């Protein structure tokens, strides 16, 4: 199937050039940007593109109301397609399907579930190009990044397919003579999963992988911005032979709160796992309290990225670029505040800005584009507000600093600011965009104190070659994940999650399994008698 797109946001190279001349500042001048493209994405297997249907009880169904919502390409603004606007009743149907399926699925062996997940993994890998196309289309990230996300997403299925047959209970020495104590790890039950748009595939597989590995069934509400990648994953689940009702994928946009309320209050749902903003996470936690569901919250971050004088500056620059600008700054673990010790501040700032100046911004489908659009206009407005706030409070815009309306309303220049101070909005709020602010600091104690001066604690990074400092600082950072001399920490084998208002629970790794289990203890009395003669 060919998808013909006409750009709604025509651009001219001259307009882009003049925009850059207005905004480029002293250290380095941005080279030329890539223009938004009218290129039409094509799928090798068009049947992966599911419109107007959700996947419930092994079937493709419409919303009972017949209502749909539109999803748009963030690069061009063009309509991608329409999806069912599920409501409370539709969601209850999906929960009922998951409940019915749970009875049989919980009794399958780990080896059987492993094979199902492995088959799904194989299909994701086989269809990686199409999944990447869908991700770029609806999320905007460049094709290379989208392919990277598909690999990352698939790896959660692979990892948890390998964990499924290795779910062990414990034997526990009792303190009461004659008693024998052991534990059984059981699936918690039907799980409600709610995921964000910034990783349309990986945030879902990171939840479904462990849920299925232990024998749970799921109802997953996709983000309104990026419903088509999850629906393609559902089609692959079907082809993999995942039993009906085990995986249910529902879509909603205007009805998001209504669907969320059902998932968090319906007593059949025994576990909710949410990835998204801290504010929504708090709301869902309140809603879950009525039925005391098991809960995992993967929420917002405000990651500190500290570069000490003893760091390898080039390595730190590469790490900061990778961490800050991944998905155009739209990941929860992106560096949000870059602290650079005064002795290397100028060198770091110059090298960092030079590296950022090499980016090519544009439509993610365009060859050579390194950074795509932001997800929507609200995101762009927030980024701009953060830059203007910093500027007004004395920061210097070294590179970028402006919207790129010539490319479309969702594009923003990769931006570097120096002279950042802690009273600026960027110090306390997650920017979630392509803006890097460099804060100078003098001592290790000061850096750690400022890094921790935030209510959230997801990821933190630092660069140092001093072994004692590495241990000291890693131990003092109030975060759930620390990157030392690297800006990339995501790995299905490693526990992902936060502390403080970044939430609780861990995804990926051995620890990700426990989030979908309950531990049942069995005490067997009268077992201490002597051998019978
Ligand atoms: N910790 C992590 O692992 C992680 C990963 C990705 C994103 N995030 C965070 O997510 C935020 C960005 O994503 P976002 O803007 O889409 O967040 P968001 O909280 O607005 O939305 C996340 C998901 O929740 C849904 N949602 C929104 N309101 C809801 C409600 N009342 N009931 C049920 N569902 C509801 C959305 O439709 C979406 O599917 C950032 O703060 C980022 O740091 C965290
Ligand atoms: O945006 C949050 C998730 C990013 C990741 O898993 O690396």
Coordinates of C-alpha atoms and ligand atoms in Angstrom, one line a residue:
X1 CA 0.0 0.0 0.0
X2 CA 1.3 3.4 -0.8
X3 CA 0.5 6.3 1.5
X4 CA 0.4 9.6 -0.4
X5 CA 1.2 12.5 1.8
X6 CA 1.1 16.1 0.8
X7 CA 2.8 18.4 3.2
X8 CA 0.6 20.9 4.9
X9 CA 3.6 23.0 6.0
X10 CA 5.4 24.0 2.8
X11 CA 8.9 25.2 3.5
X12 CA 11.4 27.1 1.5
X13 CA 15.1 26.7 1.9
X14 CA 15.5 30.5 1.8
X15 CA 13.1 30.8 4.7
X16 CA 15.0 28.3 6.7
X17 CA 18.2 30.0 6.0
X18 CA 16.9 33.4 7.0
X19 CA 15.4 31.9 10.2
X20 CA 18.8 30.5 11.1
X21 CA 20.6 33.7 10.4
X22 CA 18.3 35.4 12.8
X23 CA 19.0 32.9 15.6
X24 CA 22.4 31.4 15.2
X25 CA 24.8 32.8 17.8
X26 CA 28.5 33.2 18.4
X27 CA 30.1 29.9 19.1
X28 CA 29.0 27.9 16.1
X29 CA 26.5 28.5 13.3
X30 CA 24.0 25.8 12.5
X31 CA 24.6 24.4 9.0
X32 CA 21.7 23.8 6.8
X33 CA 18.6 22.0 7.9
X34 CA 16.6 19.4 6.1
X35 CA 13.2 20.4 4.9
X36 CA 10.0 18.6 5.9
X37 CA 9.3 16.0 3.2
X38 CA 6.3 15.0 1.2
X39 CA 7.7 11.4 1.0
X40 CA 5.0 8.8 1.3
X41 CA 5.8 5.9 3.7
X42 CA 5.2 2.5 2.3
X43 CA 4.8 -0.7 4.2
X44 CA 6.1 -4.0 2.9
X45 CA 3.1 -5.7 4.5
X46 CA 0.2 -3.2 4.3
X47 CA -2.0 -5.4 6.5
X48 CA 0.0 -4.2 9.5
X49 CA -1.6 -0.9 9.2
X50 CA -4.9 -1.3 11.1
X51 CA -7.5 1.5 10.9
X52 CA -10.7 1.9 12.8
X53 CA -10.3 -1.4 14.7
X54 CA -8.9 -2.4 18.1
X55 CA -7.7 -5.9 19.0
X56 CA -10.0 -7.5 21.7
X57 CA -10.5 -11.2 22.4
X58 CA -8.5 -12.2 19.4
X59 CA -10.7 -10.2 17.0
X60 CA -10.5 -6.8 15.3
X61 CA -13.4 -4.7 16.6
X62 CA -14.8 -1.2 16.2
X63 CA -16.0 1.0 19.1
X64 CA -19.6 0.3 19.9
X65 CA -20.4 4.0 19.3
X66 CA -18.8 3.8 15.9
X67 CA -16.8 6.9 16.9
X68 CA -13.2 7.3 15.8
X69 CA -10.4 9.8 16.3
X70 CA -7.6 11.0 13.9
X71 CA -3.9 10.5 14.3
X72 CA -1.6 12.9 12.5
X73 CA 2.0 12.8 11.3
X74 CA 3.9 15.3 13.5
X75 CA 6.3 16.2 10.7
X76 CA 3.7 17.2 8.2
X77 CA 0.5 17.5 10.1
X78 CA -1.1 15.2 7.6
X79 CA -3.7 12.7 8.6
X80 CA -2.3 9.2 9.1
X81 CA -5.5 7.5 9.8
X82 CA -8.4 7.0 12.2
X83 CA -8.8 4.7 15.2
X84 CA -11.8 3.6 17.4
X85 CA -12.7 6.0 20.2
X86 CA -13.2 3.4 22.9
X87 CA -15.3 4.2 25.8
X88 CA -16.0 2.7 29.3
X89 CA -18.2 -0.1 28.0
X90 CA -15.7 -1.1 25.2
X91 CA -13.0 -1.2 27.8
X92 CA -15.0 -3.3 30.1
X93 CA -15.5 -5.8 27.2
X94 CA -11.7 -6.0 26.8
X95 CA -11.3 -6.5 30.5
X96 CA -13.9 -9.3 30.5
X97 CA -12.0 -11.0 27.6
X98 CA -8.7 -10.7 29.5
X99 CA -10.4 -12.2 32.6
X100 CA -11.8 -15.2 30.7
X101 CA -8.5 -15.8 29.0
X102 CA -6.6 -15.6 32.3
X103 CA -8.2 -18.8 33.6
X104 CA -6.5 -20.9 31.0
X105 CA -3.4 -18.8 30.4
X106 CA -2.3 -18.8 34.0
X107 CA -2.2 -22.7 33.8
X108 CA 0.2 -22.8 30.8
X109 CA 3.7 -23.7 31.6
X110 CA 6.6 -21.3 31.5
X111 CA 8.0 -23.2 28.5
X112 CA 4.8 -22.7 26.6
X113 CA 4.7 -19.0 27.3
X114 CA 8.3 -18.7 26.4
X115 CA 7.6 -20.2 23.0
X116 CA 4.8 -17.8 22.4
X117 CA 6.9 -14.8 23.3
X118 CA 9.8 -16.0 21.2
X119 CA 7.5 -16.4 18.2
X120 CA 6.2 -12.9 18.7
X121 CA 9.8 -11.7 19.0
X122 CA 10.7 -13.4 15.7
X123 CA 7.8 -11.7 14.0
X124 CA 8.7 -8.3 15.3
X125 CA 12.2 -8.8 14.0
X126 CA 10.9 -10.0 10.6
X127 CA 8.7 -7.0 10.3
X128 CA 11.2 -4.5 11.8
X129 CA 11.2 -2.2 8.7
X130 CA 7.4 -1.8 8.7
X131 CA 7.3 -1.2 12.4
X132 CA 10.0 1.4 12.1
X133 CA 8.1 3.1 9.3
X134 CA 5.0 3.3 11.5
X135 CA 7.0 4.7 14.4
X136 CA 8.6 7.4 12.2
X137 CA 5.2 8.2 10.7
X138 CA 3.3 8.7 13.9
X139 CA 6.1 9.7 16.3
X140 CA 8.4 11.6 14.0
X141 CA 11.7 10.1 15.1
X142 CA 14.2 9.5 12.2
X143 CA 14.2 6.0 10.6
X144 CA 17.5 5.0 12.1
X145 CA 16.2 5.8 15.6
X146 CA 12.9 4.0 14.9
X147 CA 14.7 0.9 13.8
X148 CA 16.7 1.1 17.0
X149 CA 13.5 1.3 18.9
X150 CA 12.1 -1.8 17.2
X151 CA 15.2 -3.7 18.2
X152 CA 14.9 -2.4 21.7
X153 CA 11.2 -3.3 21.8
X154 CA 11.8 -6.8 20.4
X155 CA 14.5 -7.4 22.9
X156 CA 12.0 -7.2 25.8
X157 CA 10.1 -10.1 24.3
X158 CA 13.3 -12.0 23.8
X159 CA 14.5 -11.3 27.3
X160 CA 11.2 -12.3 29.0
X161 CA 10.8 -15.3 26.8
X162 CA 14.0 -16.5 28.4
X163 CA 12.8 -15.7 31.9
X164 CA 9.4 -17.4 31.5
X165 CA 10.7 -20.9 32.2
X166 CA 12.8 -19.8 35.1
X167 CA 10.2 -18.5 37.6
X168 CA 11.1 -20.1 40.9
X169 CA 9.6 -19.9 44.4
X170 CA 11.6 -20.3 47.6
X171 CA 11.9 -22.8 50.4
X172 CA 12.2 -21.0 53.7
X173 CA 13.5 -22.5 57.0
X174 CA 10.6 -22.1 59.4
X175 CA 11.0 -20.8 62.9
X176 CA 8.4 -23.3 64.1
X177 CA 9.6 -26.9 64.5
X178 CA 7.8 -29.3 62.2
X179 CA 6.6 -26.6 59.8
X180 CA 7.8 -26.4 56.2
X181 CA 7.4 -23.1 54.4
X182 CA 7.6 -22.5 50.7
X183 CA 6.5 -19.8 48.2
X184 CA 4.7 -20.0 44.9
X185 CA 5.1 -17.1 42.5
X186 CA 1.7 -16.6 40.8
X187 CA 0.5 -14.3 38.1
X188 CA -1.3 -11.3 39.6
X189 CA -4.2 -11.5 37.1
X190 CA -5.6 -9.1 34.5
X191 CA -3.2 -6.1 34.0
X192 CA -4.2 -2.6 32.7
X193 CA -1.3 -1.1 30.8
X194 CA -1.1 2.6 29.9
X195 CA 1.8 3.8 27.7
X196 CA 3.1 7.1 26.2
X197 CA 3.9 8.2 22.6
X198 CA 7.6 8.7 22.9
X199 CA 8.4 5.0 22.4
X200 CA 5.3 3.6 20.7
X201 CA 6.7 0.1 20.6
X202 CA 9.2 -0.3 23.4
X203 CA 7.1 1.1 26.3
X204 CA 4.4 -1.5 25.4
X205 CA 6.7 -4.6 25.0
X206 CA 8.5 -3.7 28.2
X207 CA 5.2 -4.2 30.0
X208 CA 3.6 -7.0 28.0
X209 CA 6.8 -9.1 27.9
X210 CA 7.0 -9.8 31.6
X211 CA 3.2 -9.9 32.0
X212 CA 2.9 -12.7 29.6
X213 CA 6.0 -14.4 30.8
X214 CA 4.4 -15.0 34.2
X215 CA 0.9 -15.9 32.9
X216 CA -1.0 -12.6 33.2
X217 CA -3.4 -11.3 30.5
X218 CA -3.4 -7.6 29.5
X219 CA -5.5 -4.7 28.3
X220 CA -3.3 -2.0 26.9
X221 CA -4.4 1.5 26.2
X222 CA -2.3 3.0 23.5
X223 CA -1.4 6.7 23.4
X224 CA -3.8 8.8 21.2
X225 CA -0.8 10.2 19.3
X226 CA 0.7 6.8 18.3
X227 CA -1.9 4.1 18.1
X228 CA -0.8 2.4 14.9
X229 CA 2.5 0.8 16.0
X230 CA 0.7 -0.9 19.0
X231 CA -2.0 -2.2 16.6
X232 CA 0.6 -3.6 14.3
X233 CA 2.2 -5.3 17.3
X234 CA -1.3 -6.8 18.1
X235 CA -1.5 -8.1 14.5
X236 CA 1.9 -9.8 15.1
X237 CA 0.6 -11.2 18.4
X238 CA -2.3 -12.8 16.5
X239 CA 0.1 -14.3 14.0
X240 CA 2.3 -15.6 16.8
X241 CA -0.7 -17.6 18.1
X242 CA -1.1 -15.7 21.4
X243 CA -4.4 -17.1 22.7
X244 CA -7.5 -15.0 22.3
X245 CA -8.1 -12.5 25.1
X246 CA -4.5 -12.7 26.4
X247 CA -3.4 -9.5 24.7
X248 CA -6.0 -6.8 24.1
X249 CA -5.1 -3.4 22.6
X250 CA -7.5 -0.5 22.9
X251 CA -7.3 3.0 21.5
X252 CA -8.8 6.3 22.7
X253 CA -8.1 10.0 22.5
X254 CA -10.9 12.2 23.8
X255 CA -12.1 9.3 26.0
X256 CA -8.6 8.7 27.5
X257 CA -9.6 9.7 31.0
X258 CA -12.8 7.5 30.8
X259 CA -10.9 4.5 29.6
X260 CA -8.2 5.2 32.2
X261 CA -10.8 5.3 35.0
X262 CA -12.2 1.9 34.0
X263 CA -8.7 0.4 33.9
X264 CA -7.9 1.8 37.4
X265 CA -11.2 1.1 39.1
X266 CA -12.6 -2.1 37.6
X267 CA -12.0 -4.8 40.3
X268 CA -11.1 -7.5 37.8
X269 CA -7.9 -5.5 36.9
X270 CA -5.4 -6.5 39.6
X271 CA -2.4 -4.6 38.4
X272 CA -1.9 -1.3 36.6
X273 CA 1.4 -0.3 35.0
X274 CA 1.7 3.2 33.8
X275 CA 4.4 5.1 31.9
X276 CA 3.9 8.8 31.5
X277 CA 3.9 12.1 33.3
X278 CA 4.0 12.4 37.1
X279 CA 0.7 14.3 37.3
X280 CA -1.2 11.6 35.5
X281 CA 0.6 8.9 37.5
X282 CA -0.6 10.5 40.7
X283 CA -4.2 10.6 39.4
X284 CA -4.1 7.0 38.4
X285 CA -2.7 6.0 41.8
X286 CA -5.6 7.8 43.5
X287 CA -8.0 5.9 41.2
X288 CA -6.3 2.6 41.9
X289 CA -6.6 3.0 45.7
X290 CA -10.3 2.1 45.7
X291 CA -9.5 -1.5 44.7
X292 CA -5.9 -1.5 46.0
X293 CA -4.3 -2.7 42.8
X294 CA -0.7 -3.6 42.5
X295 CA 0.9 -0.6 40.8
X296 CA 4.0 0.3 38.8
X297 CA 4.6 4.0 37.9
X298 CA 7.3 5.0 35.5
X299 CA 7.0 8.7 35.5
X300 CA 8.8 11.9 34.6
X301 CA 12.4 12.7 35.2
X302 CA 14.7 15.7 35.4
X303 CA 18.0 14.0 34.9
X304 CA 21.2 15.6 36.1
X305 CA 24.3 15.1 33.9
X306 CA 27.4 16.1 35.7
X307 CA 30.8 16.5 34.0
X308 CA 33.7 16.7 36.5
X309 CA 37.1 18.4 35.8
X310 CA 38.7 15.0 35.7
X311 CA 36.4 13.6 33.0
X312 CA 37.4 12.7 29.4
X313 CA 35.8 15.8 27.9
X314 CA 35.3 14.3 24.4
X315 CA 33.6 11.2 25.9
X316 CA 31.4 13.5 28.1
X317 CA 30.4 15.6 25.0
X318 CA 29.5 12.4 23.1
X319 CA 27.5 11.1 26.1
X320 CA 25.7 14.4 26.7
X321 CA 24.7 14.6 23.0
X322 CA 23.4 11.1 23.0
X323 CA 21.5 11.5 26.3
X324 CA 20.2 15.0 25.8
X325 CA 19.1 14.8 22.2
X326 CA 17.8 11.2 22.0
X327 CA 14.4 11.4 20.3
X328 CA 14.8 15.1 20.1
X329 CA 15.0 15.3 23.9
X330 CA 11.7 13.5 24.3
X331 CA 12.8 10.6 26.6
X332 CA 12.2 10.4 30.3
X333 CA 15.9 9.7 30.8
X334 CA 17.2 12.5 28.7
X335 CA 19.7 14.7 30.4
X336 CA 17.7 17.7 31.5
X337 CA 20.3 19.7 33.5
X338 CA 23.9 19.5 32.4
X339 CA 26.3 20.6 35.2
X340 CA 29.9 21.2 34.1
X341 CA 32.7 21.9 36.5
X342 CA 34.2 25.4 36.0
X343 CA 37.7 24.2 35.0
X344 CA 36.4 22.6 31.8
X345 CA 33.2 24.6 31.3
X346 CA 34.3 26.6 28.2
X347 CA 36.0 23.7 26.5
X348 CA 33.0 21.5 27.1
X349 CA 30.5 24.2 25.9
X350 CA 32.4 24.8 22.7
X351 CA 32.8 21.1 21.8
X352 CA 29.2 20.4 22.8
X353 CA 27.8 23.2 20.7
X354 CA 30.0 22.2 17.7
X355 CA 28.7 18.6 17.9
X356 CA 25.1 19.8 18.1
X357 CA 25.6 22.1 15.2
X358 CA 26.1 19.0 13.0
X359 CA 22.5 17.8 13.5
X360 CA 20.2 17.7 10.5
X361 CA 16.6 18.5 11.5
X362 CA 13.7 17.5 9.3
X363 CA 11.2 14.8 8.4
X364 CA 12.3 11.5 9.9
X365 CA 11.9 9.8 6.6
X366 CA 14.4 12.0 4.9
X367 CA 17.8 10.4 4.5
X368 CA 20.5 12.1 6.6
X369 CA 18.0 13.7 9.0
X370 CA 19.3 13.1 12.5
X371 CA 16.5 14.8 14.5
X372 CA 12.8 14.9 13.8
X373 CA 9.9 17.1 15.0
X374 CA 8.4 17.2 18.5
X375 CA 5.2 15.4 19.0
X376 CA 2.8 18.4 19.0
X377 CA 2.5 22.1 19.3
X378 CA 2.2 22.1 23.1
X379 CA 5.6 20.4 23.3
X380 CA 7.1 23.1 21.1
X381 CA 5.5 25.9 23.1
X382 CA 6.9 24.4 26.4
X383 CA 10.4 24.2 24.9
X384 CA 10.2 27.8 23.7
X385 CA 9.0 29.0 27.0
X386 CA 11.9 27.3 28.7
X387 CA 14.4 29.0 26.4
X388 CA 12.8 32.5 26.7
X389 CA 12.7 32.1 30.5
X390 CA 16.4 31.2 30.6
X391 CA 17.3 34.0 28.3
X392 CA 15.4 36.5 30.4
X393 CA 17.1 35.4 33.5
X394 CA 20.6 35.8 31.9
X395 CA 21.4 32.6 30.0
X396 CA 23.2 32.9 26.6
X397 CA 21.8 31.2 23.6
X398 CA 24.9 29.7 22.0
X399 CA 23.1 27.7 19.3
X400 CA 19.5 27.6 18.0
X401 CA 16.8 28.9 20.3
X402 CA 13.8 29.2 18.0
X403 CA 10.9 27.4 16.4
X404 CA 11.3 26.3 12.8
X405 CA 7.9 27.2 11.3
X406 CA 9.4 26.8 7.9
X407 CA 9.7 23.1 8.5
X408 CA 6.3 22.8 10.2
X409 CA 4.8 23.9 13.5
X410 CA 6.4 21.0 15.5
X411 CA 10.0 21.7 14.7
X412 CA 12.4 23.4 17.1
X413 CA 16.1 24.2 16.6
X414 CA 18.5 22.0 18.6
X415 CA 19.5 24.5 21.2
X416 CA 22.5 25.1 23.5
X417 CA 22.4 27.6 26.4
X418 CA 25.2 28.6 28.6
X419 CA 25.3 30.5 31.9
X420 CA 22.3 28.6 33.3
X421 CA 21.2 29.3 36.9
X422 CA 19.1 27.3 39.3
X423 CA 16.2 29.9 39.3
X424 CA 15.5 29.1 35.7
X425 CA 12.5 26.9 34.7
X426 CA 14.8 24.4 33.1
X427 CA 16.4 23.7 36.5
X428 CA 13.2 22.4 38.0
X429 CA 11.0 21.2 35.1
X430 CA 11.4 18.5 32.5
X431 CA 11.9 20.3 29.2
X432 CA 11.2 17.2 27.1
X433 CA 12.7 18.8 24.0
X434 CA 16.0 19.6 22.1
X435 CA 17.3 22.2 24.5
X436 CA 20.5 21.7 26.5
X437 CA 21.3 24.1 29.3
X438 CA 24.8 24.1 30.8
X439 CA 25.1 25.0 34.5
X440 CA 28.6 25.8 35.9
X441 CA 29.6 24.4 39.3
X442 CA 32.6 24.4 41.5
X443 CA 32.6 21.4 43.9
X444 CA 31.5 17.8 43.9
X445 CA 29.3 18.5 47.0
X446 CA 27.6 21.4 45.2
X447 CA 27.0 19.4 42.1
X448 CA 25.4 16.5 43.9
X449 CA 23.3 18.9 46.1
X450 CA 21.9 20.7 43.1
X451 CA 21.4 17.5 41.2
X452 CA 19.3 16.1 44.1
X453 CA 17.3 19.4 44.5
X454 CA 14.3 18.1 42.6
X455 CA 11.2 16.1 43.6
X456 CA 11.8 13.5 40.9
X457 CA 14.6 11.0 40.6
X458 CA 14.7 8.8 37.5
X459 CA 18.1 8.8 35.8
X460 CA 21.3 10.6 36.6
X461 CA 24.7 10.7 34.7
X462 CA 28.2 11.8 35.5
X463 CA 31.6 11.7 33.9
X464 CA 34.7 11.2 36.0
X465 CA 37.9 9.1 35.8
X466 CA 38.4 9.1 39.6
X467 CA 37.4 5.7 40.9
X468 CA 36.6 6.9 44.5
X469 CA 34.5 9.7 43.1
X470 CA 32.6 7.3 40.9
X471 CA 31.5 5.2 43.9
X472 CA 30.8 8.3 46.1
X473 CA 28.7 10.2 43.6
X474 CA 26.8 7.1 42.3
X475 CA 25.9 6.4 45.9
X476 CA 24.7 9.9 46.7
X477 CA 22.6 10.6 43.6
X478 CA 18.9 10.3 44.4
X479 CA 17.8 8.5 41.3
X480 CA 16.8 5.0 40.3
X481 CA 19.4 4.7 37.5
X482 CA 23.0 6.1 37.2
X483 CA 25.0 6.3 34.0
X484 CA 28.8 6.6 34.7
X485 CA 30.8 7.7 31.7
X486 CA 27.9 6.9 29.4
X487 CA 24.8 8.7 28.3
X488 CA 22.9 5.6 27.3
X489 CA 21.7 3.3 30.0
X490 CA 18.6 1.5 28.5
X491 CA 18.9 -2.2 28.3
X492 CA 16.2 -4.9 28.7
X493 CA 18.6 -6.8 31.0
X494 CA 18.9 -3.8 33.4
X495 CA 16.3 -2.6 35.9
X496 CA 14.6 0.6 34.7
X497 CA 12.7 2.8 37.1
X498 CA 12.8 5.8 39.4
X499 CA 12.6 7.0 43.0
X500 CA 10.9 10.0 44.6
X501 CA 8.2 11.4 42.3
X502 CA 9.5 9.5 39.3
X503 CA 7.5 6.6 40.6
X504 CA 8.2 3.0 41.7
X505 CA 8.5 -0.4 40.3
X506 CA 11.2 -1.7 37.9
X507 CA 10.8 -2.7 34.2
X508 CA 13.1 -5.0 32.3
X509 CA 15.5 -7.4 34.0
X510 CA 14.8 -10.0 36.6
X511 CA 13.1 -7.4 38.7
X512 CA 10.6 -6.6 36.0
X513 CA 9.1 -10.1 36.4
X514 CA 8.2 -9.6 40.0
X515 CA 6.0 -6.6 39.2
X516 CA 3.5 -9.0 37.6
X517 CA 3.5 -11.6 40.3
X518 CA 2.2 -12.2 43.8
X519 CA 4.0 -14.3 46.2
X520 CA 1.9 -17.0 47.9
X521 CA 3.3 -18.6 51.0
X522 CA 2.4 -22.2 51.9
X523 CA 3.1 -23.5 55.4
X524 CA 2.8 -27.3 55.8
X525 CA 2.6 -28.3 59.5
X526 CA 3.4 -31.6 61.3
X527 CA 6.4 -32.4 59.2
X528 CA 9.1 -32.8 61.8
X529 CA 8.5 -36.4 62.9
X530 CA 11.4 -38.9 63.1
X531 CA 11.8 -41.7 60.5
X532 CA 9.5 -44.5 61.1
X533 CA 11.0 -47.8 62.2
Ligands
LIG1 N1 9.7 6.7 33.6 C1 9.5 6.3 32.4 O1 9.8 5.1 32.1 C2 8.9 7.1 31.3 C3 9.0 6.7 30.0 C4 8.4 7.5 29.0 C5 7.8 8.7 29.3 N2 7.8 9.1 30.6 C6 7.2 10.4 31.0 O2 6.0 10.6 30.3 C7 5.9 12.0 30.0 C8 5.6 12.3 28.6 O3 4.6 11.5 28.1 P1 3.1 12.1 27.9 O4 3.2 13.5 27.7 O5 2.4 11.3 26.9 O6 2.5 11.8 29.4 P2 1.0 11.7 29.8 O7 1.1 11.3 31.2 O8 0.3 12.8 29.4 O9 0.5 10.4 28.9 C9 1.0 9.1 29.0 C10 -0.2 8.1 28.7 O10 -1.2 8.3 29.6 C11 -2.4 8.5 29.0 N3 -3.2 9.4 29.9 C12 -3.3 10.7 30.0 N4 -4.2 11.0 30.9 C13 -4.8 9.9 31.3 C14 -5.8 9.6 32.3 N5 -6.5 10.5 32.9 N6 -6.2 8.3 32.4 C15 -5.5 7.3 31.7 N7 -4.5 7.6 30.8 C16 -4.2 8.8 30.7 C17 -2.0 9.2 27.7 O11 -3.0 9.0 26.7 C18 -0.8 8.4 27.3 O12 -1.2 7.1 26.8 C19 7.1 12.7 30.5 O13 6.9 13.2 31.8 C20 8.1 11.5 30.6 O14 9.2 11.7 31.4 C21 8.3 8.3 31.6
LIG2 O1 11.3 7.6 27.7 C1 11.5 6.7 28.5 C2 12.0 5.4 28.1 C3 13.3 5.5 27.5 C4 14.1 4.2 27.6 O2 13.6 3.1 27.9 O3 15.3 4.3 27.3

